[in-house]
PDB file of C-alpha atoms in Angstrom:
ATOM      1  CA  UNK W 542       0.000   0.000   0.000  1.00  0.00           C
ATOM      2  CA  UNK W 543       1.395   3.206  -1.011  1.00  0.00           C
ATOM      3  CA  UNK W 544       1.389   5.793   1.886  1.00  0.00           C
ATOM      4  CA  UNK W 545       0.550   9.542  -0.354  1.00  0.00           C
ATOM      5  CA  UNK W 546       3.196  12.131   1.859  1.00  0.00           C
ATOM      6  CA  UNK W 547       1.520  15.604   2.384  1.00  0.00           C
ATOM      7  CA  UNK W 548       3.166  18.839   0.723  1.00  0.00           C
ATOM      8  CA  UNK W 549       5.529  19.343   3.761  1.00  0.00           C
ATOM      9  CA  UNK W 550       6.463  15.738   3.245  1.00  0.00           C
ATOM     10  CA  UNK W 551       7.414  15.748  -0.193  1.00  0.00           C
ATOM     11  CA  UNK W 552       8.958  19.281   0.130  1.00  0.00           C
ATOM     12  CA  UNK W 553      11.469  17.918   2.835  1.00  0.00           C
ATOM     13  CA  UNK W 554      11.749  15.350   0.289  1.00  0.00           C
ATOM     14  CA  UNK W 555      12.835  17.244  -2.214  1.00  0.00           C
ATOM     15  CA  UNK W 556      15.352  19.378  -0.605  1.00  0.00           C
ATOM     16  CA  UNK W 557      16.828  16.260   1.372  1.00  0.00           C
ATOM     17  CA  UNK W 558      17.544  15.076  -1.899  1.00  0.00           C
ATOM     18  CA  UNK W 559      19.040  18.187  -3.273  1.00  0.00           C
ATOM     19  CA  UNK W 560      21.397  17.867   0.225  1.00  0.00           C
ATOM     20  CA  UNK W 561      22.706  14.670  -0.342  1.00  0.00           C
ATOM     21  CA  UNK W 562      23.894  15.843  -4.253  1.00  0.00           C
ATOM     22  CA  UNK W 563      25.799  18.768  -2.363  1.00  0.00           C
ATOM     23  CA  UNK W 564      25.336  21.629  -4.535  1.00  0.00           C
ATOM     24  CA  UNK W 565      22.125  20.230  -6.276  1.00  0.00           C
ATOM     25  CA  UNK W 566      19.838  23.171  -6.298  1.00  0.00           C
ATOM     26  CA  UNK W 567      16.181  22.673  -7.154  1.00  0.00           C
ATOM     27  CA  UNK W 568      12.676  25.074  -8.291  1.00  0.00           C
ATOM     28  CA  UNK W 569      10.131  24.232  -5.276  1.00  0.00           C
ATOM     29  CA  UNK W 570       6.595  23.437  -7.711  1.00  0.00           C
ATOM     30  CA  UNK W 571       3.901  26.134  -6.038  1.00  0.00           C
ATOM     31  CA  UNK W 572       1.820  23.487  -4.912  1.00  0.00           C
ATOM     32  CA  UNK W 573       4.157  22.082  -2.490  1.00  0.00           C
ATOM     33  CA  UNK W 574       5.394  26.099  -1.806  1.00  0.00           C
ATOM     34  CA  UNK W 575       4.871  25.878   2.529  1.00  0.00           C
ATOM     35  CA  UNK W 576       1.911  28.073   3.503  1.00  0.00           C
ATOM     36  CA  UNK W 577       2.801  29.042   7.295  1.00  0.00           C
ATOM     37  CA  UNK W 578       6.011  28.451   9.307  1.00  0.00           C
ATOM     38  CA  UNK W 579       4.029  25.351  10.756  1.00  0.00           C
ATOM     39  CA  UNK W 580       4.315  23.621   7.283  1.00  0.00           C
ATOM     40  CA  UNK W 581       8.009  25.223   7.027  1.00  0.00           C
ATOM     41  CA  UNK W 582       8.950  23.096   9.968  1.00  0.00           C
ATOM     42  CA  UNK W 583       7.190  19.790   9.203  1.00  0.00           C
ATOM     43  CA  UNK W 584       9.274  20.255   6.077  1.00  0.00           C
ATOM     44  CA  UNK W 585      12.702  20.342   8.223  1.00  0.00           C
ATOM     45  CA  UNK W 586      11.798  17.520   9.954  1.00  0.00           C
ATOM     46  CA  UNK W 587      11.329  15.744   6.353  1.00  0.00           C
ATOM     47  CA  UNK W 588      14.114  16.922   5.404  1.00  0.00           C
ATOM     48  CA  UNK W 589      16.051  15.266   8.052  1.00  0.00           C
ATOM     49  CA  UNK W 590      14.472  12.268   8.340  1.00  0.00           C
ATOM     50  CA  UNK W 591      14.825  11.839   4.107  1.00  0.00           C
ATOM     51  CA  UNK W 592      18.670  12.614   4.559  1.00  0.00           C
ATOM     52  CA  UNK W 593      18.936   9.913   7.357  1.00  0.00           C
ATOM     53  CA  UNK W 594      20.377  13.022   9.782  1.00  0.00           C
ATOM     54  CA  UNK W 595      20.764  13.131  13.380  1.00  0.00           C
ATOM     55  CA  UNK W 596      20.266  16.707  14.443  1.00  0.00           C
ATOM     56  CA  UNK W 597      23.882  17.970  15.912  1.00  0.00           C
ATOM     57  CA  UNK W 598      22.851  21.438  16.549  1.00  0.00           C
ATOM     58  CA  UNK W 599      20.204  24.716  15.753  1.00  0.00           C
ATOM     59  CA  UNK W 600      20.682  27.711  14.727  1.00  0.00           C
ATOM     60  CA  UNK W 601      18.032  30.463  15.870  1.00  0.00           C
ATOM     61  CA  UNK W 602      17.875  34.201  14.888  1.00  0.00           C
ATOM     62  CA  UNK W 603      15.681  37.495  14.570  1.00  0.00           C
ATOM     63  CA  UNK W 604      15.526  40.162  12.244  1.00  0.00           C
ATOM     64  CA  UNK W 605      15.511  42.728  15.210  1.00  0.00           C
ATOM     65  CA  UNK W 606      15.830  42.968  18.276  1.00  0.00           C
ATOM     66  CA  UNK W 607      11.657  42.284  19.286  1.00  0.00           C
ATOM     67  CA  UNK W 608      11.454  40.563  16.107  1.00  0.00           C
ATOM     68  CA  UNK W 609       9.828  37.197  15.786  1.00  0.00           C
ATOM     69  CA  UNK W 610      12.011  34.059  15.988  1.00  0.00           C
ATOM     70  CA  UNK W 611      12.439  30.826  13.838  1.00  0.00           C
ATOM     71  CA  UNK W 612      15.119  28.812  13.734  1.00  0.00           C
ATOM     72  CA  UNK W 613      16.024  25.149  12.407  1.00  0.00           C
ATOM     73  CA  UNK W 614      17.763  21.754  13.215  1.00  0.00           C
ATOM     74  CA  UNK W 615      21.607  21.458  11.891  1.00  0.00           C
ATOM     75  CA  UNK W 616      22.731  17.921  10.663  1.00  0.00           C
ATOM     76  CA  UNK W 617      25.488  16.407  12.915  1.00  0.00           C
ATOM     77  CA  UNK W 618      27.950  15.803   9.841  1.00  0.00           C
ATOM     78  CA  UNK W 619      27.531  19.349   8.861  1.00  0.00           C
ATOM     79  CA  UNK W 620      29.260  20.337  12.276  1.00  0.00           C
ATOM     80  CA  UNK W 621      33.016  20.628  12.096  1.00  0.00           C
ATOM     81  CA  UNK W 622      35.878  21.758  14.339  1.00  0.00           C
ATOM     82  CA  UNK W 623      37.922  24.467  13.805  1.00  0.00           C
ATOM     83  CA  UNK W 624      40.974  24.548  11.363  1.00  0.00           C
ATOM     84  CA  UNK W 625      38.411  22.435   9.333  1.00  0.00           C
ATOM     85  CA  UNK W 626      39.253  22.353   5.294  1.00  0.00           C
ATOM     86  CA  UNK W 627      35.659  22.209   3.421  1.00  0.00           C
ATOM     87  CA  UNK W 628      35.953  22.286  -0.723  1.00  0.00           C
ATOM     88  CA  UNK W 629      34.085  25.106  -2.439  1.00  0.00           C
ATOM     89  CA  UNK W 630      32.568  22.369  -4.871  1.00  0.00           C
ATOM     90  CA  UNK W 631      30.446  21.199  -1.640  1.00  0.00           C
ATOM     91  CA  UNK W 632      27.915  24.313  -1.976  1.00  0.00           C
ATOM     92  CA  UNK W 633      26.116  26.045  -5.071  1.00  0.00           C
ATOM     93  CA  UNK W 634      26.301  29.065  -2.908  1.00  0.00           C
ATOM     94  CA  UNK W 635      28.527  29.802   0.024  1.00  0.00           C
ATOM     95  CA  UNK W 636      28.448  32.740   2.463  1.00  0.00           C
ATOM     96  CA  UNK W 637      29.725  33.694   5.507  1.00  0.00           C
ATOM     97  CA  UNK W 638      28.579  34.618   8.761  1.00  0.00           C
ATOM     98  CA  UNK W 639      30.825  34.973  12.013  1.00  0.00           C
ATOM     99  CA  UNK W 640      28.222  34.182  15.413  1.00  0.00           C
ATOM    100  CA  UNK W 641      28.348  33.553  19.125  1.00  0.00           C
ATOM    101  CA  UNK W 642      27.124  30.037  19.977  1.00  0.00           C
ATOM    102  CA  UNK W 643      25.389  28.519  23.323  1.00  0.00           C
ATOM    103  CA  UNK W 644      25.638  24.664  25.260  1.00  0.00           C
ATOM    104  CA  UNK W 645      23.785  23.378  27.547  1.00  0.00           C
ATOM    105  CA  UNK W 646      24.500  21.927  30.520  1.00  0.00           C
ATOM    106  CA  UNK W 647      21.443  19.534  30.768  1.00  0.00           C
ATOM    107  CA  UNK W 648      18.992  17.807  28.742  1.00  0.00           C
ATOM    108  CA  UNK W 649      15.697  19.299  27.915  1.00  0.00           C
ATOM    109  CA  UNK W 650      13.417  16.351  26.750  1.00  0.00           C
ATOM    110  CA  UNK W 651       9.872  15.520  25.039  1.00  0.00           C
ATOM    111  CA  UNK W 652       7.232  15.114  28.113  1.00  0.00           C
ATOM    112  CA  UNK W 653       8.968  17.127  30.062  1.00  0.00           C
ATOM    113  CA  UNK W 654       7.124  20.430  31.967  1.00  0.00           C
ATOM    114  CA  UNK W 655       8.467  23.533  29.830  1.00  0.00           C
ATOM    115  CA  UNK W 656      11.055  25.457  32.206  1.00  0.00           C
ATOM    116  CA  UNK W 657      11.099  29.070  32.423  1.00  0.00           C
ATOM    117  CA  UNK W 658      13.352  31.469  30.893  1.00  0.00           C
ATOM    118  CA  UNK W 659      15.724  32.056  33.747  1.00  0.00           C
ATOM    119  CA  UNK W 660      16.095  28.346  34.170  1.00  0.00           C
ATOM    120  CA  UNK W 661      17.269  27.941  30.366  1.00  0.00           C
ATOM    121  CA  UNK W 662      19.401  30.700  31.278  1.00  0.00           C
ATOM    122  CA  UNK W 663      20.842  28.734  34.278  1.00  0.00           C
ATOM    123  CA  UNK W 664      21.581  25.967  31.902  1.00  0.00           C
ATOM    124  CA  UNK W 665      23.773  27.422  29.881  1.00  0.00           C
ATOM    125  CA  UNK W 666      27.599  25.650  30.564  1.00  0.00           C
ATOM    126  CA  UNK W 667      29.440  26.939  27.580  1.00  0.00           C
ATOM    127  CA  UNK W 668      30.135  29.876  24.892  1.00  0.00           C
ATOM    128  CA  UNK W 669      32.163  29.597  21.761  1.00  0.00           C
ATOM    129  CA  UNK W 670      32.758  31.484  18.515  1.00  0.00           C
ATOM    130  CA  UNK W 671      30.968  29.801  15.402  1.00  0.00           C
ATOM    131  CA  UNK W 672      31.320  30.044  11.535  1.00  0.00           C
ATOM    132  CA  UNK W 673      28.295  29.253   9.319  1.00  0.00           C
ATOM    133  CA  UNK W 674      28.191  28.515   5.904  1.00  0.00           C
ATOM    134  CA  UNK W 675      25.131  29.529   4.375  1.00  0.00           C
ATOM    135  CA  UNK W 676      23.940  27.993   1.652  1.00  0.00           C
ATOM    136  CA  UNK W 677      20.858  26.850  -0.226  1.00  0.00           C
ATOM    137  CA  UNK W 678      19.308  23.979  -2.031  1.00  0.00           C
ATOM    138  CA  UNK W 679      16.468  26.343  -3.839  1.00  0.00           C
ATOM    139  CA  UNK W 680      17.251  27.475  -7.279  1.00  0.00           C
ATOM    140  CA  UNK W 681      17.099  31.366  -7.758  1.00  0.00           C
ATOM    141  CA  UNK W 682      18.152  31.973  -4.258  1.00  0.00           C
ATOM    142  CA  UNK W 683      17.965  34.539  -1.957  1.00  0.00           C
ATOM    143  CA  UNK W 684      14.912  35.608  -4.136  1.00  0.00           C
ATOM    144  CA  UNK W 685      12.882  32.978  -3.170  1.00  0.00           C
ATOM    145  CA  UNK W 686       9.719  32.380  -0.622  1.00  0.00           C
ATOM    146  CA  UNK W 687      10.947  33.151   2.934  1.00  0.00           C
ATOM    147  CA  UNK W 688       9.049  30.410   4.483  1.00  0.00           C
ATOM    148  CA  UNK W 689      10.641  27.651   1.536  1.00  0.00           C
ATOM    149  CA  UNK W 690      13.972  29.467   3.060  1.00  0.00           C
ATOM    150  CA  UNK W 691      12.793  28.568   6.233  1.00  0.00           C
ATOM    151  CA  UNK W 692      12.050  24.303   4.875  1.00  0.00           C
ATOM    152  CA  UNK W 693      15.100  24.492   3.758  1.00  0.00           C
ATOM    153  CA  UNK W 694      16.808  24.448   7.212  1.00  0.00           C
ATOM    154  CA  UNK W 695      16.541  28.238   6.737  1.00  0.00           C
ATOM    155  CA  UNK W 696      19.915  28.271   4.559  1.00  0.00           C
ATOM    156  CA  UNK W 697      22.098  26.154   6.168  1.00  0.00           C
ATOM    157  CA  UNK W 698      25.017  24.741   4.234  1.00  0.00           C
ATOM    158  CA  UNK W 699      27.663  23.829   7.683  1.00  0.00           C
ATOM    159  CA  UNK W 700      28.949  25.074  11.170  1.00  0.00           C
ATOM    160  CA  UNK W 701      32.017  25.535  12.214  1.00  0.00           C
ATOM    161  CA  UNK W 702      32.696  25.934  15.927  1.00  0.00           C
ATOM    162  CA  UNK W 703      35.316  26.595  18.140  1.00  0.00           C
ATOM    163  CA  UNK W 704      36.334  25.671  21.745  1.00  0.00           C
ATOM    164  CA  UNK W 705      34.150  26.547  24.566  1.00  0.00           C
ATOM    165  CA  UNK W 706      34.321  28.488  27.203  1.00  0.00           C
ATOM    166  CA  UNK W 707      32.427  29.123  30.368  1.00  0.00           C
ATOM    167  CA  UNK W 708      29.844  31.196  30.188  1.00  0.00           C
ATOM    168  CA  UNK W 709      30.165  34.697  31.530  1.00  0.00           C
ATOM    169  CA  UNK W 710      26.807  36.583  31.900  1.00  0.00           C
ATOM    170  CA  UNK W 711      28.674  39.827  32.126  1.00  0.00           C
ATOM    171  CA  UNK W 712      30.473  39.270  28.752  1.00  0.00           C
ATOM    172  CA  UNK W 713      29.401  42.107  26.384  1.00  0.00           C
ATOM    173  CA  UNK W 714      26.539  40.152  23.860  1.00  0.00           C
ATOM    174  CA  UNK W 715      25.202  43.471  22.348  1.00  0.00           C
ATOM    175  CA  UNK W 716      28.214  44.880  20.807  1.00  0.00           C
ATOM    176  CA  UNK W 717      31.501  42.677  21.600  1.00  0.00           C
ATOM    177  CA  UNK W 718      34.768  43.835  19.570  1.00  0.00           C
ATOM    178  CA  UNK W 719      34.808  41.727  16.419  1.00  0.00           C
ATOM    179  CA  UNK W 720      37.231  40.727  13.915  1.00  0.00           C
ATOM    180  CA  UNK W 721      36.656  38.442  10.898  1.00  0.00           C
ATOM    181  CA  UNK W 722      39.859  38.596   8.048  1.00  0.00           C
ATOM    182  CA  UNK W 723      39.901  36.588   4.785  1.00  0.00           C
ATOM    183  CA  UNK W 724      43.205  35.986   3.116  1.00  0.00           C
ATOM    184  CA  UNK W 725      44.494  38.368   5.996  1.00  0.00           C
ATOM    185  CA  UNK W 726      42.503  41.154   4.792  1.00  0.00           C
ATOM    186  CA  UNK W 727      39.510  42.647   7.193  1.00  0.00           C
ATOM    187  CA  UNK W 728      36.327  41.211   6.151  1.00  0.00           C
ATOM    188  CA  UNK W 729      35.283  42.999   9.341  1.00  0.00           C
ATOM    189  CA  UNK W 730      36.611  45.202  12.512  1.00  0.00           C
ATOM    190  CA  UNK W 731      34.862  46.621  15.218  1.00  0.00           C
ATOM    191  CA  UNK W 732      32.061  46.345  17.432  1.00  0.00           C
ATOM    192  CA  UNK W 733      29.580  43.246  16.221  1.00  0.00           C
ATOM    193  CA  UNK W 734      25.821  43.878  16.141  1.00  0.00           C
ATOM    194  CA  UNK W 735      23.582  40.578  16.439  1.00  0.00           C
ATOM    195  CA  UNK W 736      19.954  41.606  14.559  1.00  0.00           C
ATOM    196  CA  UNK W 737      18.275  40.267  17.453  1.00  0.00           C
ATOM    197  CA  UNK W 738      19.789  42.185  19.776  1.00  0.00           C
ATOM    198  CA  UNK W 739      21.761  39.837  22.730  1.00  0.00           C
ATOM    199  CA  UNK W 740      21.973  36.409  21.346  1.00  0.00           C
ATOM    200  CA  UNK W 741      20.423  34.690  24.664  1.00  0.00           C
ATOM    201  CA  UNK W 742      16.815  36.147  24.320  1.00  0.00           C
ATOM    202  CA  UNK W 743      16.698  33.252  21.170  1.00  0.00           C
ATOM    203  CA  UNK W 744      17.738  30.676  23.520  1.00  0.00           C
ATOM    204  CA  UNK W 745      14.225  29.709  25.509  1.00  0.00           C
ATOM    205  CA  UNK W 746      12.539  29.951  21.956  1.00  0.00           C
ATOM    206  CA  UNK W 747      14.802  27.194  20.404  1.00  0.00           C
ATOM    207  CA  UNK W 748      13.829  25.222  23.984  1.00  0.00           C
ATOM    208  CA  UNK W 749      10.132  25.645  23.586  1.00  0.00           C
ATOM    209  CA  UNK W 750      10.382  25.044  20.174  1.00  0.00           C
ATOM    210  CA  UNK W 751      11.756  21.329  20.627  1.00  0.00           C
ATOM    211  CA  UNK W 752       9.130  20.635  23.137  1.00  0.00           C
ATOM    212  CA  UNK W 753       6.467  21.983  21.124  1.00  0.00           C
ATOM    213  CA  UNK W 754       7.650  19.729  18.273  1.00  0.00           C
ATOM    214  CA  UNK W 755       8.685  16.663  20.500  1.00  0.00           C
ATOM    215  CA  UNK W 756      12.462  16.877  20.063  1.00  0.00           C
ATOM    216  CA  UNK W 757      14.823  16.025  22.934  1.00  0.00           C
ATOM    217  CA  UNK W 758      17.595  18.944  22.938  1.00  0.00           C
ATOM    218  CA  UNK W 759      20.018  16.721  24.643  1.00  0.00           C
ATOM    219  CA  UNK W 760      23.177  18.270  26.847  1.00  0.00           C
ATOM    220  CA  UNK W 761      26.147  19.403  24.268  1.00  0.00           C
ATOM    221  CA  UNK W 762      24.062  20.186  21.050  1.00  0.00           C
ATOM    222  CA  UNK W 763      24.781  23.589  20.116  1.00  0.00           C
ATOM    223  CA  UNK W 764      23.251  26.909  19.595  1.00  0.00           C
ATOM    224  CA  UNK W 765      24.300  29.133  16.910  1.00  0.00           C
ATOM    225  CA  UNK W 766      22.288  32.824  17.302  1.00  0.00           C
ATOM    226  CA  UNK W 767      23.134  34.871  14.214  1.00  0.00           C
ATOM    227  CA  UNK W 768      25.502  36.689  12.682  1.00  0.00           C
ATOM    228  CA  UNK W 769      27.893  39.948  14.199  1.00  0.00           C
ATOM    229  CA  UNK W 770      29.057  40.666  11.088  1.00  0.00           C
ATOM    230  CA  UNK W 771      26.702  39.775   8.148  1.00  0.00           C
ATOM    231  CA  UNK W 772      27.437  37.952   5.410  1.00  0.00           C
ATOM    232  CA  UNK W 773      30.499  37.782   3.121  1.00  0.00           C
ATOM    233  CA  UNK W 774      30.663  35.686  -0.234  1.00  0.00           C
ATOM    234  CA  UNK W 775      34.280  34.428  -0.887  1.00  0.00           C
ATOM    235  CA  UNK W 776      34.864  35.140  -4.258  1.00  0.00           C
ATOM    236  CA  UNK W 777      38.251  32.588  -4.002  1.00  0.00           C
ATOM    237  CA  UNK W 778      39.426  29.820  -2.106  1.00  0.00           C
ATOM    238  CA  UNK W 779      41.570  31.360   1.346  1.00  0.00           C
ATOM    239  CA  UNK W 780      41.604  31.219   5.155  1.00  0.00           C
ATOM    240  CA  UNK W 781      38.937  32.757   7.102  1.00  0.00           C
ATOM    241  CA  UNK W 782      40.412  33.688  10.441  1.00  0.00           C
ATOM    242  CA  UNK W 783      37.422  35.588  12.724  1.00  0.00           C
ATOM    243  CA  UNK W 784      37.517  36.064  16.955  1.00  0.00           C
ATOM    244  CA  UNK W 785      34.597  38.073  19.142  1.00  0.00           C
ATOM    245  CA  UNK W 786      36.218  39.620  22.127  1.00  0.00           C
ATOM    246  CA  UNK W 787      37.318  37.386  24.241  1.00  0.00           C
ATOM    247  CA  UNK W 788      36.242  34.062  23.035  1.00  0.00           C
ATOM    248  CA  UNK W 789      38.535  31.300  21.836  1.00  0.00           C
ATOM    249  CA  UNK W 790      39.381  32.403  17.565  1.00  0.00           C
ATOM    250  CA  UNK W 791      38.253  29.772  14.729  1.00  0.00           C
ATOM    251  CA  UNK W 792      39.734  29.166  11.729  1.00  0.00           C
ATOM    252  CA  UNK W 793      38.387  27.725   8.242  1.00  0.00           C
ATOM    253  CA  UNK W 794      40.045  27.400   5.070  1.00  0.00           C
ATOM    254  CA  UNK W 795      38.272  26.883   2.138  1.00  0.00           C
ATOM    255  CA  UNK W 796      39.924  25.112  -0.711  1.00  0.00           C
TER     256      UNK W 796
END
């Protein structure tokens, strides 16, 4: 008996497929086009579950400071360490973004009560500096539906993280001193700007989120929040070098 997939379904389909051909992109038919951010997210979920991915991580963000959230699940073998080498021929499109990223300490799982925000808060064991690759698997990208953006693990292509640190509630989220350099020249100096303001007001939504949805966030996934210094597209293969403040620098060459 064939089982007939709804649109979200097939469109997770679709895009899972266009993930495992690397820099496959694809034109999303109307019909399956997601109508809310409801249908966006079933569509994640197909994604992953097409591509046979555990989820490794999330990356969260907001246009503005009191703007509305959404974020999405990152595949575990899209996470690397830093000093990673990653081939240009892995993405159809390949930008840039230099962001702060969160650990937990514990495990927030399905059937569990919803904790408040101080206690996510509380639970936060580590910070590190994090490099994402955004990409896309839709053809005429970025002018394309914002909520197929959003299916399509709202344009995630890798991460690249750093070591952690302890977390420091004092540290500076707003506007730390940032420094991102490709090929040794400054990409970016000076004080970083997240959109959504500080970084840790997207942290409850990503928990409520996953227990809304029935995901267990387990202790050590990570928590990337946006970018400090917006996007950059490599024109050439080189060295990205970036550090915010403090935290421990990352490294990624792309060859």
């Amino acid at each position: 008996m064939t089982t007939l997939l709804t649109a979200p379904e097939e469109l997770g389909a679709l895009l899972g497929q266009a993930h495992a051909r690397q820099n496959l992109q694809v034109i999303v038919p109307p019909a399956l086009e997601p109508a809310s951010r409801e249908d966006a997210y079933l569509a994640q979920r197909a994604f992953l579950a097409h591509s046979h991915a555990r989820i490794g991580g999330w990356k969260v963000g907001a246009k503005s400071p009191d703007g509305p959230i959404q974020g999405a699940p990152l595949p575990l073998a899209g996470l690397y360490p830093t000093t990673t080498l990653l081939r240009r021929e892995q993405f159809g499109i390949l930008g840039v973004e230099l962001e702060i990223m969160f650990r937990f300490g514990r495990d927030f799982l399905p059937g569990e009560a919803l904790p408040p925000e101080r206690d996510v808060l509380k639970s936060i064991n580590g910070v590190a500096t994090s490099i994402e690759i955004v990409s896309s698997r839709l053809a005429g990208w970025p002018e394309v539906p914002r909520l197929s953006q959003l299916a399509d693990l709202q344009n995630h292509g890798a991460l690249i993280t750093s070591d952690f640190v302890d977390y420091d509630e004092g540290f500076d989220f707003r506007r730390p001193h940032t420094h991102l350099t490709f090929k040794g020249d400054d990409i970016f100096k000076g004080p970083g700007v997240n959109p959504a303001g500080d970084p840790r007001r997207l942290l409850h939504w990503v928990v409520r989120h996953c227990h809304e949805q029935g995901i267990a966030l387990t202790r050590g996934t990570v928590i990337t929040t946006g970018s400090y210094t917006g996007m950059y597209f490599p024109r050439e293969r080189g060295m990205f070098i970036g550090q915010i403040a403090d935290l421990p620098p990352i490294e990624l060459e792309i060859i």
